[in-house]
Each structure stands twice: as structure tokens, then as C-alpha cells.
Amino acid sequence: MELITQTPLVFSRKGFPRDGEGKPYLPGETLKEALTSAVIFHSIKKDKQLESKVRNYLTSKGLKLTEIAEDVKRFVCEKYPLLNNLQIPKKVYLPAEKLTRERIKILDLKRKEDVGHFETEVFRGSLEIEIAFPSWERLKSACHSFAEALAHIERNFLREHPLGERFYEELLNDIKHWEIPLRLGLWTEVHFKGDLLFFWKIKEVRKFLIKELGIDIRPRYVLYLPKENVTVGWAELRK
């Protein structure tokens, strides 16, 4: 498989990790997290019984912030063990010459304004990755469902922002032609990233989580490169 960064990839505020010899790499777990978010969204979207189970869980007393993401993942994987046979290397090495230091801005989607910035490493390019998975078509459907929904949500927040007019309109057209679209790495500073994306419009769930845990699962912040006018982390897996 080939991993192609359609927009620059960010791993953390500190940059990419290094091995004992100082070689930069992308942890395979980062890829698995992106695929898992897509499978969770798509599975809940198409299965009303599963949606009801997760909704009841998310509106129950005694929720623990540290356990929610894993519990929701467990509910989905018990019924749709799509990711059980996924094999990804623990480390995907990056060519050091493709890493640059860039200023990343934090955009508040609700206020439509920048609320901070930091400098970190970004990666642009493509990588060969040995990935074994038996159900590519099912994974492809899940990733398109999630990535396109996420892009639509962010575009709708930014209709009057330069990113919405220039970047997202083109992205929404392009993403339909990507083989397996992903939102990868550090692309938001929201606790759940996209794991609870399906429920962000459901007021009952959103209000309960705000009251019980003090968190809002609606998309709020995204990271972008001002000099390129793109949000980060959009990538494609291609055979």
C-alpha cells in the first residue's frame, strides 16, 4: 500500500518520534486510530440497533472520560470485528529530508478565528506500507463515509471563511476519487477527535455529556497551515 499525504501530516506539537538511531517514524497505531474512527462512525450510521446501544451508553450516569472512547470502540468491534485482522507495522519510517518545521494555527470553527499557534514538524510525501487486511471494500466504504462527513461538517462551519470557500470545496470534490481517505495524526485538539462524530448533531447526547463531563463533542478546533491555506491530516491509502 501507498500512503499519500494530500495535505501536510502532523503527529504532535513536539514533532515525530525517533527510534534509537534517531530515525523519524510514524507509529502504526496512528494509522490504526484513523481507520478505527472511520469504522466506528460508519457502523453506528448504518446500524440503528447499535446506534441505540451507544446512545443509551452515552446518556447513562457514571461515565468516565478516560473510558468512553474504548467502550464505544468495544461495542462496535464486538458486532463488526472489521479491524481484528488488520496488520500494520509498528513503525513507518519517514525520510528525514521530507520533514520541515512549520507554523500551525489553531482555528476555532465556532468563532471562525485563530485562537493560537505552535511550530512543529510536518511531513509531505508518500510512503510504502505493508498492510494486510481481508476486507478492503468494506474498509473503503467506512473511510469514505467518515472522511466525507467530516469534511462537510468543517466546510459548513467555515462557509464564510477563506478555508471554506477555497480549500473545502475542492477537497469535497477530490476526496470522492481517493481510494481510502483518512484523517490522520494530530488534526484537532478535541479530546475525542472523530470517535463520537456520529452524535455531534444529536442534542440529547451532546447536552448530557456537557452536563455530566463538561465536554462538547461538536467539532470545535482544527489545525491548519496558513501559508498553504489547508487543514492538516488529509491522507489517502492506495493499492
Coordinates of N, CA and C in Angstrom, one line a residue:
M1 N 0.8 -1.2 0.0 CA 0.0 0.0 0.0 C 0.9 1.2 0.0
E2 N 0.3 2.3 -0.5 CA 1.0 3.6 -0.6 C 0.2 4.6 0.3
L3 N 0.8 5.2 1.2 CA 0.2 6.3 2.0 C 0.6 7.6 1.4
I4 N -0.4 8.4 1.0 CA -0.1 9.7 0.3 C -0.7 10.8 1.2
T5 N 0.1 11.8 1.5 CA -0.4 12.9 2.3 C -1.0 13.9 1.3
Q6 N -2.3 14.1 1.3 CA -2.9 15.1 0.5 C -2.8 16.5 1.0
T7 N -2.7 16.6 2.3 CA -2.3 17.8 3.0 C -1.2 17.4 4.0
P8 N -0.4 18.4 4.5 CA 0.7 18.0 5.4 C 0.2 17.3 6.6
L9 N 1.0 16.3 7.1 CA 0.8 15.5 8.2 C 1.5 15.9 9.4
V10 N 0.8 16.1 10.5 CA 1.3 16.5 11.8 C 1.1 15.4 12.8
F11 N 2.1 15.0 13.6 CA 2.0 14.0 14.6 C 1.7 14.5 16.0
S12 N 2.5 15.5 16.4 CA 2.3 16.1 17.7 C 2.9 17.5 17.7
R13 N 2.7 18.2 18.8 CA 3.3 19.5 19.0 C 4.9 19.4 19.1
K14 N 5.3 18.2 19.5 CA 6.8 18.0 19.6 C 7.4 17.4 18.4
G15 N 6.6 17.1 17.4 CA 7.2 16.5 16.2 C 7.0 15.0 16.1
F16 N 7.7 14.4 15.2 CA 7.6 12.9 15.1 C 8.5 12.2 16.0
P17 N 8.2 11.0 16.5 CA 9.1 10.3 17.4 C 10.3 9.7 16.6
R18 N 11.4 9.4 17.3 CA 12.6 8.8 16.7 C 12.9 7.5 17.4
D19 N 13.5 6.6 16.6 CA 13.9 5.4 17.2 C 15.3 5.5 17.9
G20 N 15.9 4.4 18.3 CA 17.2 4.5 19.0 C 18.3 5.1 18.1
E21 N 18.2 5.1 16.8 CA 19.2 5.6 15.9 C 18.9 7.0 15.5
G22 N 17.8 7.6 16.0 CA 17.4 8.9 15.7 C 16.6 9.0 14.4
K23 N 16.1 7.9 13.9 CA 15.3 8.0 12.6 C 13.8 8.3 12.9
P24 N 13.3 9.3 12.2 CA 11.9 9.6 12.5 C 10.9 8.6 11.9
Y25 N 9.8 8.4 12.6 CA 8.8 7.4 12.1 C 7.4 7.9 12.5
L26 N 6.4 7.3 11.8 CA 5.0 7.4 12.2 C 4.6 6.2 12.8
P27 N 4.1 6.2 14.0 CA 3.7 4.9 14.7 C 2.5 4.3 13.9
G28 N 2.5 3.0 13.7 CA 1.5 2.3 13.1 C 0.1 2.5 13.8
E29 N 0.2 2.7 15.1 CA -1.0 2.9 15.9 C -1.8 4.2 15.4
T30 N -1.1 5.1 14.9 CA -1.7 6.3 14.3 C -2.6 6.0 13.2
L31 N -2.1 5.1 12.3 CA -2.9 4.7 11.2 C -4.1 3.9 11.6
K32 N -3.9 3.0 12.6 CA -5.0 2.2 13.1 C -6.1 3.1 13.8
E33 N -5.7 4.1 14.5 CA -6.6 5.0 15.1 C -7.5 5.7 14.1
A34 N -6.9 6.1 12.9 CA -7.7 6.8 11.9 C -8.7 5.8 11.3
L35 N -8.3 4.6 11.0 CA -9.2 3.6 10.5 C -10.3 3.2 11.4
T36 N -9.9 3.2 12.7 CA -10.9 2.8 13.7 C -12.0 3.9 13.8
S37 N -11.6 5.2 13.8 CA -12.6 6.2 13.8 C -13.6 6.1 12.7
A38 N -13.1 5.8 11.5 CA -14.0 5.6 10.3 C -14.9 4.4 10.5
V39 N -14.4 3.3 11.0 CA -15.2 2.1 11.2 C -16.3 2.4 12.2
I40 N -16.0 3.1 13.3 CA -16.9 3.4 14.4 C -18.1 4.2 13.8
F41 N -17.7 5.3 13.1 CA -18.7 6.2 12.5 C -19.6 5.4 11.5
H42 N -19.1 4.7 10.6 CA -19.8 4.0 9.6 C -20.7 3.0 10.2
S43 N -20.2 2.2 11.2 CA -21.0 1.1 11.8 C -22.2 1.7 12.5
I44 N -22.0 2.7 13.3 CA -23.1 3.3 14.0 C -24.2 3.9 13.0
K45 N -23.7 4.5 12.0 CA -24.5 5.2 11.0 C -25.5 4.2 10.3
K46 N -25.0 3.0 10.0 CA -25.8 2.1 9.2 C -26.6 1.1 10.1
D47 N -26.4 1.0 11.4 CA -27.0 0.1 12.3 C -27.8 0.8 13.4
K48 N -29.1 0.8 13.3 CA -29.9 1.5 14.2 C -29.9 0.9 15.6
Q49 N -29.7 -0.4 15.7 CA -29.7 -1.1 16.9 C -28.4 -0.7 17.7
L50 N -27.3 -0.7 16.9 CA -26.0 -0.3 17.5 C -26.0 1.2 17.9
E51 N -26.6 2.0 17.1 CA -26.8 3.4 17.4 C -27.5 3.6 18.7
S52 N -28.6 2.8 18.9 CA -29.4 2.9 20.2 C -28.6 2.5 21.4
K53 N -27.8 1.4 21.2 CA -27.0 1.0 22.3 C -25.9 2.0 22.7
V54 N -25.3 2.6 21.7 CA -24.2 3.6 22.1 C -24.9 4.9 22.6
R55 N -26.0 5.3 22.1 CA -26.7 6.4 22.6 C -27.1 6.2 24.0
N56 N -27.7 5.1 24.4 CA -28.1 4.8 25.8 C -26.8 4.8 26.7
Y57 N -25.7 4.3 26.2 CA -24.5 4.3 27.0 C -24.0 5.8 27.2
L58 N -24.1 6.6 26.2 CA -23.5 8.0 26.3 C -24.5 8.9 27.1
T59 N -25.7 8.4 27.4 CA -26.6 9.2 28.2 C -26.9 8.5 29.6
S60 N -25.9 7.7 30.0 CA -26.0 7.0 31.3 C -25.2 7.7 32.3
K61 N -25.6 7.5 33.6 CA -24.8 8.1 34.7 C -23.5 7.3 34.9
G62 N -22.6 8.0 35.5 CA -21.3 7.4 35.9 C -20.3 7.2 34.8
L63 N -20.5 7.9 33.7 CA -19.5 7.8 32.6 C -18.1 8.3 33.1
K64 N -17.1 7.7 32.6 CA -15.7 8.2 32.9 C -15.1 8.6 31.6
L65 N -14.5 9.8 31.6 CA -14.0 10.4 30.4 C -12.9 9.5 29.7
T66 N -12.1 8.8 30.6 CA -11.0 8.0 30.1 C -11.5 6.7 29.5
E67 N -12.7 6.3 29.7 CA -13.2 5.0 29.3 C -14.1 5.1 28.1
I68 N -14.7 6.3 27.8 CA -15.7 6.4 26.7 C -15.3 5.9 25.4
A69 N -14.1 6.4 24.9 CA -13.7 6.0 23.6 C -13.5 4.5 23.4
E70 N -12.9 3.9 24.4 CA -12.6 2.4 24.4 C -13.9 1.6 24.5
D71 N -14.8 2.1 25.3 CA -16.1 1.4 25.4 C -16.9 1.4 24.1
V72 N -17.0 2.6 23.5 CA -17.7 2.7 22.2 C -17.0 1.9 21.1
K73 N -15.7 1.9 21.1 CA -15.0 1.0 20.2 C -15.3 -0.4 20.4
R74 N -15.4 -0.8 21.7 CA -15.7 -2.2 22.0 C -17.1 -2.6 21.5
F75 N -18.0 -1.8 21.7 CA -19.4 -2.0 21.3 C -19.4 -2.3 19.8
V76 N -18.7 -1.5 19.0 CA -18.7 -1.6 17.6 C -17.9 -2.8 17.1
C77 N -16.8 -3.1 17.7 CA -15.9 -4.2 17.3 C -16.5 -5.5 17.6
E78 N -17.3 -5.6 18.7 CA -18.0 -6.8 19.1 C -19.0 -7.3 18.0
K79 N -19.6 -6.3 17.4 CA -20.6 -6.6 16.4 C -20.1 -6.6 15.0
Y80 N -19.1 -5.8 14.8 CA -18.4 -5.7 13.5 C -16.9 -5.8 13.6
P81 N -16.4 -7.0 13.7 CA -15.0 -7.2 14.0 C -14.1 -6.9 12.8
L82 N -14.4 -5.8 12.1 CA -13.7 -5.5 10.9 C -12.2 -5.3 11.0
L83 N -11.8 -4.8 12.2 CA -10.4 -4.4 12.3 C -9.6 -5.5 13.0
N84 N -10.2 -6.7 13.3 CA -9.5 -7.7 14.1 C -8.3 -8.3 13.3
N85 N -8.4 -8.3 12.0 CA -7.3 -8.9 11.1 C -6.5 -7.9 10.5
L86 N -6.6 -6.6 10.9 CA -5.7 -5.6 10.3 C -4.3 -5.7 10.8
Q87 N -3.4 -5.7 9.9 CA -1.9 -5.8 10.3 C -1.2 -4.6 9.7
I88 N -0.6 -3.8 10.6 CA 0.1 -2.6 10.3 C 1.5 -2.6 11.0
P89 N 2.5 -2.3 10.4 CA 3.8 -2.2 11.1 C 3.8 -1.3 12.3
K90 N 4.6 -1.6 13.3 CA 4.6 -0.8 14.5 C 5.2 0.6 14.2
K91 N 6.1 0.6 13.2 CA 6.8 1.9 12.9 C 6.8 2.0 11.4
V92 N 6.4 3.2 10.9 CA 6.5 3.5 9.4 C 7.5 4.6 9.3
Y93 N 8.7 4.3 8.8 CA 9.8 5.3 8.8 C 9.6 6.3 7.8
L94 N 10.0 7.6 8.1 CA 9.8 8.7 7.3 C 11.2 9.2 6.8
P95 N 11.3 9.6 5.5 CA 12.5 10.2 5.0 C 12.7 11.5 5.7
A96 N 13.9 11.7 6.4 CA 14.1 12.9 7.2 C 14.1 14.2 6.3
E97 N 14.5 14.0 5.0 CA 14.5 15.2 4.2 C 13.1 15.7 3.8
K98 N 12.1 14.9 4.1 CA 10.7 15.3 3.8 C 10.1 16.0 5.0
L99 N 10.8 16.1 6.1 CA 10.3 16.8 7.3 C 10.7 18.3 7.3
T100 N 9.8 19.1 7.6 CA 10.1 20.5 7.7 C 9.4 21.1 9.0
R101 N 9.9 22.2 9.5 CA 9.2 22.8 10.6 C 8.3 23.9 10.1
E102 N 7.1 23.9 10.6 CA 6.1 24.9 10.1 C 5.3 25.5 11.2
R103 N 4.8 26.6 11.0 CA 3.8 27.2 12.0 C 2.4 26.7 11.7
I104 N 1.8 26.1 12.7 CA 0.5 25.6 12.6 C -0.4 26.5 13.4
K105 N -1.6 26.9 12.8 CA -2.5 27.7 13.5 C -3.7 26.9 14.0
I106 N -4.3 27.3 15.1 CA -5.5 26.6 15.7 C -6.7 27.5 15.3
L107 N -7.6 26.9 14.6 CA -8.8 27.6 14.1 C -10.0 27.2 14.9
D108 N -10.7 28.1 15.6 CA -11.9 27.9 16.3 C -13.0 27.9 15.3
L109 N -13.6 26.7 15.0 CA -14.7 26.6 14.0 C -15.9 27.4 14.3
K110 N -16.2 27.5 15.6 CA -17.4 28.2 16.1 C -17.3 29.7 15.9
R111 N -16.1 30.2 16.3 CA -15.9 31.7 16.3 C -15.3 32.1 14.9
K112 N -14.8 31.1 14.1 CA -14.2 31.4 12.8 C -13.0 32.3 12.9
E113 N -12.2 32.1 14.0 CA -11.0 32.9 14.1 C -9.9 32.0 14.7
D114 N -8.6 32.5 14.5 CA -7.5 31.8 15.1 C -7.4 32.0 16.6
V115 N -7.1 31.0 17.4 CA -7.0 31.1 18.8 C -5.7 30.7 19.4
G116 N -4.7 30.5 18.5 CA -3.4 30.1 18.9 C -2.6 29.5 17.8
H117 N -1.3 29.2 18.1 CA -0.4 28.6 17.1 C 0.7 28.0 17.8
F118 N 1.4 27.1 17.0 CA 2.7 26.5 17.5 C 3.5 26.1 16.3
E119 N 4.8 25.8 16.5 CA 5.6 25.3 15.5 C 6.0 23.8 15.7
T120 N 6.0 23.0 14.7 CA 6.3 21.6 14.8 C 6.7 21.1 13.5
E121 N 7.1 19.8 13.4 CA 7.4 19.1 12.2 C 6.2 18.7 11.4
V122 N 6.3 18.8 10.1 CA 5.2 18.3 9.3 C 5.9 17.4 8.2
F123 N 5.1 16.5 7.7 CA 5.6 15.6 6.6 C 4.7 15.7 5.4
R124 N 5.3 15.8 4.3 CA 4.6 15.8 3.0 C 5.2 14.7 2.1
G125 N 4.4 13.9 1.4 CA 5.0 12.9 0.5 C 4.2 11.7 0.6
S126 N 4.8 10.6 0.1 CA 4.2 9.3 0.1 C 5.1 8.2 0.7
L127 N 4.5 7.2 1.2 CA 5.2 6.1 1.9 C 4.7 4.8 1.5
E128 N 5.6 3.8 1.3 CA 5.1 2.4 1.1 C 4.9 1.7 2.4
I129 N 3.8 1.1 2.6 CA 3.5 0.5 3.9 C 2.9 -0.9 3.6
E130 N 3.4 -1.9 4.3 CA 2.9 -3.2 4.2 C 1.7 -3.4 5.2
I131 N 0.5 -3.4 4.6 CA -0.7 -3.5 5.4 C -1.5 -4.7 4.9
A132 N -1.9 -5.6 5.8 CA -2.7 -6.8 5.5 C -4.1 -6.6 6.0
F133 N -5.1 -6.8 5.1 CA -6.4 -6.6 5.6 C -7.3 -7.4 4.6
P134 N -8.3 -8.2 5.0 CA -9.1 -9.0 4.1 C -10.3 -8.3 3.5
S135 N -10.7 -7.2 4.0 CA -12.0 -6.6 3.6 C -11.8 -5.2 3.1
W136 N -11.1 -5.0 2.0 CA -10.8 -3.6 1.6 C -12.0 -2.9 1.2
E137 N -13.0 -3.5 0.5 CA -14.1 -2.8 0.1 C -15.0 -2.3 1.2
R138 N -15.1 -3.0 2.3 CA -15.8 -2.6 3.5 C -15.1 -1.4 4.2
L139 N -13.8 -1.6 4.2 CA -12.9 -0.5 4.8 C -13.0 0.8 4.0
K140 N -13.0 0.6 2.7 CA -13.1 1.7 1.8 C -14.4 2.5 2.0
S141 N -15.5 1.7 2.1 CA -16.8 2.4 2.3 C -16.8 3.1 3.7
A142 N -16.3 2.5 4.7 CA -16.3 3.2 6.0 C -15.4 4.5 6.0
C143 N -14.3 4.4 5.3 CA -13.4 5.6 5.3 C -14.0 6.7 4.5
H144 N -14.6 6.4 3.4 CA -15.3 7.4 2.6 C -16.4 8.1 3.4
S145 N -17.2 7.2 4.1 CA -18.4 7.7 4.8 C -17.9 8.7 5.9
F146 N -16.8 8.4 6.6 CA -16.3 9.2 7.7 C -15.7 10.5 7.2
A147 N -14.7 10.3 6.2 CA -14.0 11.5 5.8 C -14.9 12.5 5.1
E148 N -15.8 12.0 4.3 CA -16.7 13.0 3.6 C -17.6 13.7 4.6
A149 N -18.1 13.0 5.6 CA -18.9 13.6 6.6 C -18.1 14.7 7.4
L150 N -16.9 14.3 7.7 CA -16.1 15.3 8.5 C -15.8 16.5 7.7
A151 N -15.5 16.3 6.4 CA -15.2 17.4 5.5 C -16.4 18.3 5.4
H152 N -17.6 17.7 5.2 CA -18.8 18.5 5.1 C -19.0 19.3 6.4
I153 N -18.9 18.7 7.5 CA -19.1 19.4 8.8 C -18.2 20.6 8.9
E154 N -16.9 20.4 8.6 CA -15.9 21.5 8.8 C -16.2 22.6 7.7
R155 N -16.6 22.2 6.5 CA -16.9 23.2 5.5 C -18.1 24.0 5.9
N156 N -19.2 23.4 6.5 CA -20.4 24.1 6.9 C -20.1 25.1 8.0
F157 N -19.1 24.8 8.8 CA -18.7 25.8 9.8 C -18.0 27.0 9.2
L158 N -17.4 26.7 8.1 CA -16.4 27.7 7.5 C -16.9 28.3 6.2
R159 N -18.2 28.4 6.0 CA -18.7 28.8 4.7 C -18.2 30.2 4.4
E160 N -18.1 31.1 5.4 CA -17.7 32.5 5.1 C -16.2 32.7 5.4
H161 N -15.5 31.6 5.6 CA -14.0 31.7 5.9 C -13.3 31.3 4.6
P162 N -12.1 31.9 4.4 CA -11.3 31.6 3.1 C -11.1 30.1 3.0
L163 N -10.9 29.4 4.1 CA -10.7 27.9 4.0 C -12.0 27.2 3.4
G164 N -13.2 27.7 3.8 CA -14.4 27.1 3.4 C -14.6 27.3 1.9
E165 N -14.3 28.5 1.4 CA -14.5 28.8 0.0 C -13.5 28.2 -0.9
R166 N -12.2 28.2 -0.5 CA -11.1 27.8 -1.4 C -10.8 26.3 -1.2
F167 N -10.5 25.9 0.1 CA -10.0 24.6 0.3 C -11.0 23.5 0.4
Y168 N -12.1 23.7 1.1 CA -13.0 22.6 1.4 C -13.9 22.3 0.1
E169 N -14.2 23.3 -0.7 CA -15.0 23.0 -1.9 C -14.2 22.0 -2.8
E170 N -12.9 22.3 -2.9 CA -12.0 21.5 -3.8 C -11.8 20.1 -3.1
L171 N -11.6 20.1 -1.8 CA -11.4 18.9 -1.0 C -12.6 17.9 -1.2
L172 N -13.8 18.5 -1.1 CA -15.0 17.6 -1.2 C -15.2 17.0 -2.6
N173 N -14.7 17.7 -3.6 CA -14.7 17.1 -4.9 C -13.6 16.0 -5.0
D174 N -12.4 16.3 -4.5 CA -11.3 15.4 -4.7 C -11.4 14.1 -3.9
I175 N -12.0 14.2 -2.7 CA -12.0 13.1 -1.8 C -12.8 11.9 -2.3
K176 N -13.8 12.2 -3.1 CA -14.6 11.2 -3.7 C -13.8 10.2 -4.6
H177 N -12.6 10.7 -5.1 CA -11.8 9.9 -6.0 C -10.6 9.2 -5.3
W178 N -10.5 9.5 -4.0 CA -9.4 8.8 -3.3 C -9.8 7.4 -3.0
E179 N -8.8 6.5 -3.0 CA -9.2 5.1 -2.8 C -9.7 4.8 -1.3
I180 N -8.8 5.2 -0.4 CA -9.2 5.0 1.0 C -8.8 6.3 1.7
P181 N -9.7 7.3 1.9 CA -9.4 8.6 2.5 C -9.3 8.4 4.0
L182 N -8.4 9.2 4.6 CA -8.1 9.1 6.1 C -8.0 10.6 6.6
R183 N -8.3 10.7 7.9 CA -7.9 11.9 8.6 C -6.9 11.5 9.7
L184 N -5.7 11.9 9.5 CA -4.6 11.2 10.1 C -3.7 12.1 11.0
G185 N -3.3 11.6 12.2 CA -2.3 12.3 13.0 C -3.0 13.3 13.9
L186 N -2.3 14.4 14.2 CA -2.9 15.5 15.0 C -3.5 16.5 14.1
W187 N -4.8 16.5 14.0 CA -5.6 17.4 13.1 C -6.5 18.3 13.9
T188 N -6.8 18.0 15.2 CA -7.6 18.7 16.1 C -7.1 18.6 17.5
E189 N -7.6 19.5 18.3 CA -7.2 19.5 19.7 C -8.4 19.2 20.6
V190 N -9.3 18.4 20.0 CA -10.6 18.0 20.7 C -10.3 16.6 21.3
H191 N -10.8 16.3 22.5 CA -10.4 15.1 23.2 C -10.7 13.8 22.3
F192 N -11.9 13.7 21.7 CA -12.4 12.5 21.1 C -12.0 12.5 19.6
K193 N -11.4 13.5 19.1 CA -11.1 13.6 17.6 C -12.4 13.3 16.9
G194 N -12.5 12.2 16.1 CA -13.7 11.9 15.4 C -14.5 10.7 15.9
D195 N -14.1 10.2 17.1 CA -14.7 8.9 17.5 C -16.2 9.0 17.8
L196 N -16.6 10.2 18.2 CA -18.1 10.4 18.5 C -18.7 11.3 17.5
L197 N -18.2 11.3 16.3 CA -18.6 12.2 15.2 C -20.1 12.0 14.9
F198 N -20.6 10.8 14.9 CA -21.9 10.5 14.6 C -22.9 11.2 15.5
F199 N -22.6 11.5 16.7 CA -23.5 12.0 17.7 C -23.4 13.5 17.8
W200 N -22.6 14.2 17.0 CA -22.4 15.6 17.3 C -23.6 16.5 17.0
K201 N -24.5 16.0 16.2 CA -25.8 16.7 15.9 C -26.9 16.3 16.8
I202 N -26.7 15.3 17.6 CA -27.8 14.8 18.5 C -27.8 15.5 19.8
K203 N -28.7 16.5 19.9 CA -28.7 17.4 21.0 C -28.8 16.7 22.4
E204 N -29.6 15.6 22.5 CA -29.8 14.9 23.7 C -28.4 14.4 24.2
V205 N -27.6 13.8 23.4 CA -26.3 13.2 23.7 C -25.3 14.3 24.1
R206 N -25.3 15.3 23.2 CA -24.4 16.5 23.4 C -24.6 17.2 24.7
K207 N -25.9 17.5 25.0 CA -26.2 18.2 26.3 C -25.9 17.4 27.5
F208 N -26.1 16.0 27.4 CA -25.9 15.2 28.6 C -24.4 15.2 28.9
L209 N -23.6 15.0 27.8 CA -22.1 14.9 28.0 C -21.5 16.3 28.5
I210 N -22.1 17.4 28.1 CA -21.7 18.7 28.6 C -22.0 18.8 30.1
K211 N -23.2 18.3 30.5 CA -23.7 18.4 31.9 C -22.9 17.4 32.8
E212 N -22.7 16.2 32.3 CA -22.0 15.2 33.1 C -20.5 15.3 33.2
L213 N -19.9 15.6 32.0 CA -18.4 15.6 31.9 C -17.8 16.9 31.6
G214 N -18.7 17.9 31.3 CA -18.1 19.2 30.9 C -17.4 19.3 29.6
I215 N -17.8 18.4 28.6 CA -17.2 18.3 27.3 C -18.2 18.5 26.2
D216 N -17.8 19.1 25.2 CA -18.7 19.3 24.0 C -18.1 18.4 22.9
I217 N -18.9 17.5 22.3 CA -18.4 16.6 21.3 C -18.5 17.2 19.9
R218 N -19.1 18.4 19.8 CA -19.1 19.0 18.5 C -17.7 19.4 18.0
P219 N -17.5 19.3 16.7 CA -16.2 19.8 16.2 C -16.0 21.2 16.6
R220 N -14.8 21.6 17.1 CA -14.6 22.9 17.5 C -13.3 23.5 17.0
Y221 N -12.2 22.8 17.1 CA -10.9 23.3 16.6 C -10.3 22.4 15.6
V222 N -9.7 23.0 14.6 CA -8.9 22.3 13.6 C -7.6 23.0 13.4
L223 N -6.6 22.3 13.0 CA -5.3 22.8 12.8 C -5.1 23.1 11.3
Y224 N -4.4 24.2 10.9 CA -4.2 24.5 9.5 C -2.9 25.2 9.3
L225 N -2.4 25.1 8.1 CA -1.2 25.8 7.7 C -1.6 27.1 6.9
P226 N -1.4 28.3 7.5 CA -1.8 29.5 6.9 C -1.2 29.8 5.5
K227 N 0.1 29.4 5.4 CA 0.8 29.7 4.1 C 0.3 28.9 2.9
E228 N -0.4 27.7 3.2 CA -0.9 26.9 2.2 C -2.5 26.9 2.2
N229 N -3.0 27.5 3.2 CA -4.5 27.6 3.4 C -5.1 26.2 3.3
V230 N -4.6 25.3 4.1 CA -5.2 23.9 4.1 C -5.2 23.4 5.5
T231 N -6.2 22.6 5.9 CA -6.2 22.0 7.2 C -5.4 20.7 7.1
V232 N -4.8 20.3 8.2 CA -3.8 19.2 8.1 C -4.4 17.8 8.3
G233 N -3.7 16.8 7.9 CA -4.0 15.4 8.2 C -4.8 14.7 7.1
W234 N -5.2 15.3 6.0 CA -5.9 14.6 5.0 C -5.0 13.7 4.2
A235 N -5.3 12.4 4.1 CA -4.4 11.4 3.5 C -5.2 10.4 2.8
E236 N -4.5 9.6 2.0 CA -5.1 8.6 1.2 C -4.2 7.3 1.2
L237 N -4.9 6.2 1.4 CA -4.2 4.9 1.2 C -4.6 4.4 -0.2
R238 N -3.6 3.9 -0.9 CA -3.9 3.5 -2.3 C -3.1 2.2 -2.5
K239 N -3.8 1.2 -3.2 CA -3.1 0.0 -3.5 C -2.1 0.2 -4.6

